[in-house]
Amino acid sequence: MALVLQSATFLHQYLGSLLHSLPNKSGTALKLGVLSSAQINAASIIHPIETHPDVILYSIASRDASTAAKAAKQYHFAKSSGSYQELLDDPEVDIVFISTPNGLHYEWASKAIQAGKHVLCEKPFTSNASEARALIEQAEKKGVVIEEAFHWQFHPAAHAFRQILESGHHGKILRTEAVMTASPGVPKGDIRWQYDLAGGSAMDMTYALSFTRYALRAQRPQAVHSVTARKSGSDPRVDEAMYSYLTFADPSGHEVHSRIYTDMARKWVGGVVPRLWELPSIEVETEKSIIFFYNAMMPHLYHYIAVTDKTTGKTQYHRQYSGGPLWGNVMTSRGKGGNSHWSTYRWQLEAFVDAVRGKTPAYWVSGEESIWQMECIDMMYQAAGLPVRGGDPEKR
Amino acid sequence: MALVLQSATFLHQYLGSLLHSLPNKSGTALKLGVLSSAQINAASIIHPIETHPDVILYSIASRDASTAAKAAKQYHFAKSSGSYQELLDDPEVDIVFISTPNGLHYEWASKAIQAGKHVLCEKPFTSNASEARALIEQAEKKGVVIEEAFHWQFHPAAHAFRQILESGHHGKILRTEAVMTASPGVPKGDIRWQYDLAGGSAMDMTYALSFTRYALRAQRPQAVHSVTARKSGSDPRVDEAMYSYLTFADPSGHEVHSRIYTDMARKWVGGVVPRLWELPSIEVETEKSIIFFYNAMMPHLYHYIAVTDKTTGKTQYHRQYSGGPLWGNVMTSRGKGGNSHWSTYRWQLEAFVDAVRGKTPAYWVSGEESIWQMECIDMMYQAAGLPVRGGDPEKR
């Protein structure tokens, strides 16, 4: 499903750039380098940059020089390279976007930091929490900006969702249920099936945990009741699916019971119908209401937040494609409140560039936040009896 | 939906009695009296008795003598009466079945006990827990059998369900979700909408709580996190729907989080399609599996117990229409293991007659059990801010 969503985002952005005038770049625009030639780059960084006046596609690196050159030509990067390190050694590069396989995030984010670059790193941030802690420490020492690319959290809909949860109208939160599945499943041979590259459903589909922790403003779980993995047939260290049942505390300290279900090979209905409608989502039950955020991962394509009032039985639908509680009063690079054709990645870029420019971004995924997220994932793997991904950077 | 199920049960039993030979009654068969001319009588007691050799339809009472006479004629009762008390005063009556509105259960069960009758009383047992405690005490003093008619618990499928839960194959129970809804809704003017008759969804749809407590062998909840009622428009003391979120302890003391949802006016899909498929059910998630018992209330009509193994993703379906872990080795009044065309009510009658005859019944809903059930319901009403039904029998 993620693949389908990404393709749809690509199309959405492509049409957006055809239909909307592109800005002139400022003479001092930040220069971005991309580490890897992953398919996701087009949606997650290249198209967003096209509509941002203060950052340009400067350099792209791949382990294979011709692949990099081809990508550079296709997307109008100024330079390309067959070596990640060569890109990092270029003093012109201001920002590095890391879209390597998960297992390489730490190594290359760390090297980018050492090279004095600001880093936007694909999710999951690292292979485990100790890598995350090390990266955050390194970035602080070096005085560079680093952020895990939890793009969905930047979208106006995520903040409409949070505003509803925190409006005081719905009472305290009782339980949450977050789901992210792939149906059709993640293709065989994909890097997400590879343990050595820090694959697994809880890693790749870290969104479901992110929806949960975001809704609750939670750190680590208070209790891990049960985590059960469905192991990959080809590598029992890789979770094809993961069922987690955790207790978190909400900001007032009330306990909340959270189910998190990720599945890279979700069974089709009757074995014949892929569950195309099962988009990443979260249901939050409060004392008074049941609040369901559909397609929380890519709300720019389509989403709704359905709020069912238990005391009346009525359901109200909310949508937020621009402005809203977070962005409504923000003067973005393209006007007040942003644009409704912006993807989650574009909203994220807006904040990231602001942070690099020393301005207070409208929203931020802090280093602490990414450490907590990885700590949760480590706890889930431990509870499931699977090995925590990656190694300990201090032991390298 | 309950109405549809009851009609289907009636048809199921009617066809059953056409297709299967009826037994000759024993010369010393127990004589049953029915208090009320409620529609449910046909399914819940009259047809079951037709296939039991040791109990006969002896007497039926209604507040209106002609209604009683008509029912007696239709169903071949020996006698009828326009007075409940007159039926109770008849020394020939051995067993009384009480199907009055909920709010009258206590009064007439109590009077039946005083008259020395054994009592099978429709669910919910009473209006509240203090009435339940009083009845159980009275029956013990008088030395008569009394039981709440939780017929579904007697069906072989309920015990196949319990056997699966307690097989040791699925790990400990994490959470349960029990649902009972009416769509089309309970008709306007029905006694279930009347506060003075102890109406309300948590009362009438006490099954959903029963599924939950049965699955967990639970007594009272450890914690009532939240209970929210959707109040009836015509009487705010009556819960059209009730959403409960409770913590119970399983028999090993592990905490289990339970959602219980009852709704007497369930919204149709898109306002146009009644949710006919939403039969009373319970989902139990354990560490290893998700176990779903569909149509737990009337499994004789149709049911399945779907067991999805989280570690393999495979689902196995179980069905049990006769025999099984509870009844397999029991010599019933109609042979070993009972009959697959028996309704839940017929299985219940089998056990009830055994108890009256001084034999150990295959299964029993104890007085303690009914007190706990009513204590839970009282707690739910209190947590929802609605009045506990009925009065305190000690203050009468």
PDB file of C-alpha atoms in Angstrom, chain A residues 172 174-175 177 225-231 240-241 243-245 247 255 257 259 267 283 285-288 290 308-315, chain B residues 172 174-175 177 225-231 240-241 243-245 247 255 257 259 267 283 285-288 290 308-315:
ATOM      1  CA  LYS A 172      -9.573  11.591  28.546  1.00  0.00           C
ATOM      2  CA  LEU A 174      -8.948   5.419  26.929  1.00  0.00           C
ATOM      3  CA  ARG A 175      -7.308   3.462  24.150  1.00  0.00           C
ATOM      4  CA  GLU A 177      -5.560   1.401  17.748  1.00  0.00           C
ATOM      5  CA  HIS A 225       1.799  -6.233  27.739  1.00  0.00           C
ATOM      6  CA  SER A 226       2.485  -8.282  24.686  1.00  0.00           C
ATOM      7  CA  VAL A 227       4.271  -8.073  21.371  1.00  0.00           C
ATOM      8  CA  THR A 228       3.866 -10.917  18.928  1.00  0.00           C
ATOM      9  CA  ALA A 229       5.592 -11.114  15.590  1.00  0.00           C
ATOM     10  CA  ARG A 230       4.702 -13.075  12.508  1.00  0.00           C
ATOM     11  CA  LYS A 231       8.151 -13.924  11.284  1.00  0.00           C
ATOM     12  CA  GLU A 240       6.481  -9.756   8.495  1.00  0.00           C
ATOM     13  CA  ALA A 241       3.835  -8.480  10.914  1.00  0.00           C
ATOM     14  CA  TYR A 243       1.019  -7.015  17.000  1.00  0.00           C
ATOM     15  CA  SER A 244       1.855  -4.814  19.969  1.00  0.00           C
ATOM     16  CA  TYR A 245      -0.230  -4.119  23.025  1.00  0.00           C
ATOM     17  CA  THR A 247       0.193   0.939  28.005  1.00  0.00           C
ATOM     18  CA  GLU A 255      -3.051   5.169  31.367  1.00  0.00           C
ATOM     19  CA  HIS A 257      -4.023   1.027  26.179  1.00  0.00           C
ATOM     20  CA  ARG A 259      -2.745  -1.641  19.963  1.00  0.00           C
ATOM     21  CA  LYS A 267      -3.859 -11.213   3.833  1.00  0.00           C
ATOM     22  CA  GLU A 283      -8.574   5.217  16.106  1.00  0.00           C
ATOM     23  CA  GLU A 285     -11.374   6.240  21.922  1.00  0.00           C
ATOM     24  CA  THR A 286     -11.937   8.855  24.577  1.00  0.00           C
ATOM     25  CA  GLU A 287     -14.483   8.934  27.349  1.00  0.00           C
ATOM     26  CA  LYS A 288     -16.945  10.756  25.134  1.00  0.00           C
ATOM     27  CA  ILE A 290     -14.363   7.744  19.027  1.00  0.00           C
ATOM     28  CA  THR A 308     -18.290   9.987  16.667  1.00  0.00           C
ATOM     29  CA  ASP A 309     -19.897  11.356  19.785  1.00  0.00           C
ATOM     30  CA  LYS A 310     -20.892   8.406  21.959  1.00  0.00           C
ATOM     31  CA  THR A 311     -23.502  10.490  23.748  1.00  0.00           C
ATOM     32  CA  THR A 312     -25.365  11.376  20.554  1.00  0.00           C
ATOM     33  CA  GLY A 313     -24.245   8.705  18.088  1.00  0.00           C
ATOM     34  CA  LYS A 314     -23.519  11.452  15.549  1.00  0.00           C
ATOM     35  CA  THR A 315     -20.357  11.486  13.463  1.00  0.00           C
TER      36      THR A 315
ATOM     37  CA  LYS B 172      -2.830 -14.990  28.300  1.00  0.00           C
ATOM     38  CA  LEU B 174      -4.973  -9.172  26.665  1.00  0.00           C
ATOM     39  CA  ARG B 175      -8.305  -7.608  25.829  1.00  0.00           C
ATOM     40  CA  GLU B 177     -14.461  -6.572  22.781  1.00  0.00           C
ATOM     41  CA  HIS B 225     -12.247   3.298  33.259  1.00  0.00           C
ATOM     42  CA  SER B 226     -15.171   4.827  31.507  1.00  0.00           C
ATOM     43  CA  VAL B 227     -18.819   4.181  30.820  1.00  0.00           C
ATOM     44  CA  THR B 228     -20.649   6.509  28.482  1.00  0.00           C
ATOM     45  CA  ALA B 229     -24.317   6.263  27.671  1.00  0.00           C
ATOM     46  CA  ARG B 230     -26.244   7.563  24.710  1.00  0.00           C
ATOM     47  CA  LYS B 231     -29.465   8.480  26.417  1.00  0.00           C
ATOM     48  CA  GLU B 240     -30.167   3.760  24.143  1.00  0.00           C
ATOM     49  CA  ALA B 241     -26.515   2.704  23.875  1.00  0.00           C
ATOM     50  CA  TYR B 243     -19.961   2.104  25.810  1.00  0.00           C
ATOM     51  CA  SER B 244     -18.069   0.542  28.688  1.00  0.00           C
ATOM     52  CA  TYR B 245     -14.337   0.219  29.139  1.00  0.00           C
ATOM     53  CA  THR B 247     -10.417  -3.825  33.483  1.00  0.00           C
ATOM     54  CA  GLU B 255      -5.425  -7.649  33.875  1.00  0.00           C
ATOM     55  CA  HIS B 257      -9.079  -4.585  29.153  1.00  0.00           C
ATOM     56  CA  ARG B 259     -14.837  -2.967  25.761  1.00  0.00           C
ATOM     57  CA  LYS B 267     -27.167   3.483  13.105  1.00  0.00           C
ATOM     58  CA  GLU B 283     -13.447 -10.851  20.148  1.00  0.00           C
ATOM     59  CA  GLU B 285      -7.143 -11.072  21.834  1.00  0.00           C
ATOM     60  CA  THR B 286      -4.551 -13.209  23.536  1.00  0.00           C
ATOM     61  CA  GLU B 287      -0.792 -13.005  23.341  1.00  0.00           C
ATOM     62  CA  LYS B 288      -0.737 -15.391  20.413  1.00  0.00           C
ATOM     63  CA  ILE B 290      -7.298 -13.305  18.022  1.00  0.00           C
ATOM     64  CA  THR B 308      -6.366 -16.249  13.964  1.00  0.00           C
ATOM     65  CA  ASP B 309      -2.842 -17.167  14.935  1.00  0.00           C
ATOM     66  CA  LYS B 310      -0.792 -13.972  15.011  1.00  0.00           C
ATOM     67  CA  THR B 311       2.421 -15.907  14.519  1.00  0.00           C
ATOM     68  CA  THR B 312       1.264 -17.498  11.261  1.00  0.00           C
ATOM     69  CA  GLY B 313      -1.553 -15.229  10.089  1.00  0.00           C
ATOM     70  CA  LYS B 314      -3.720 -18.311   9.553  1.00  0.00           C
ATOM     71  CA  THR B 315      -7.345 -18.455  10.649  1.00  0.00           C
TER      72      THR B 315
END
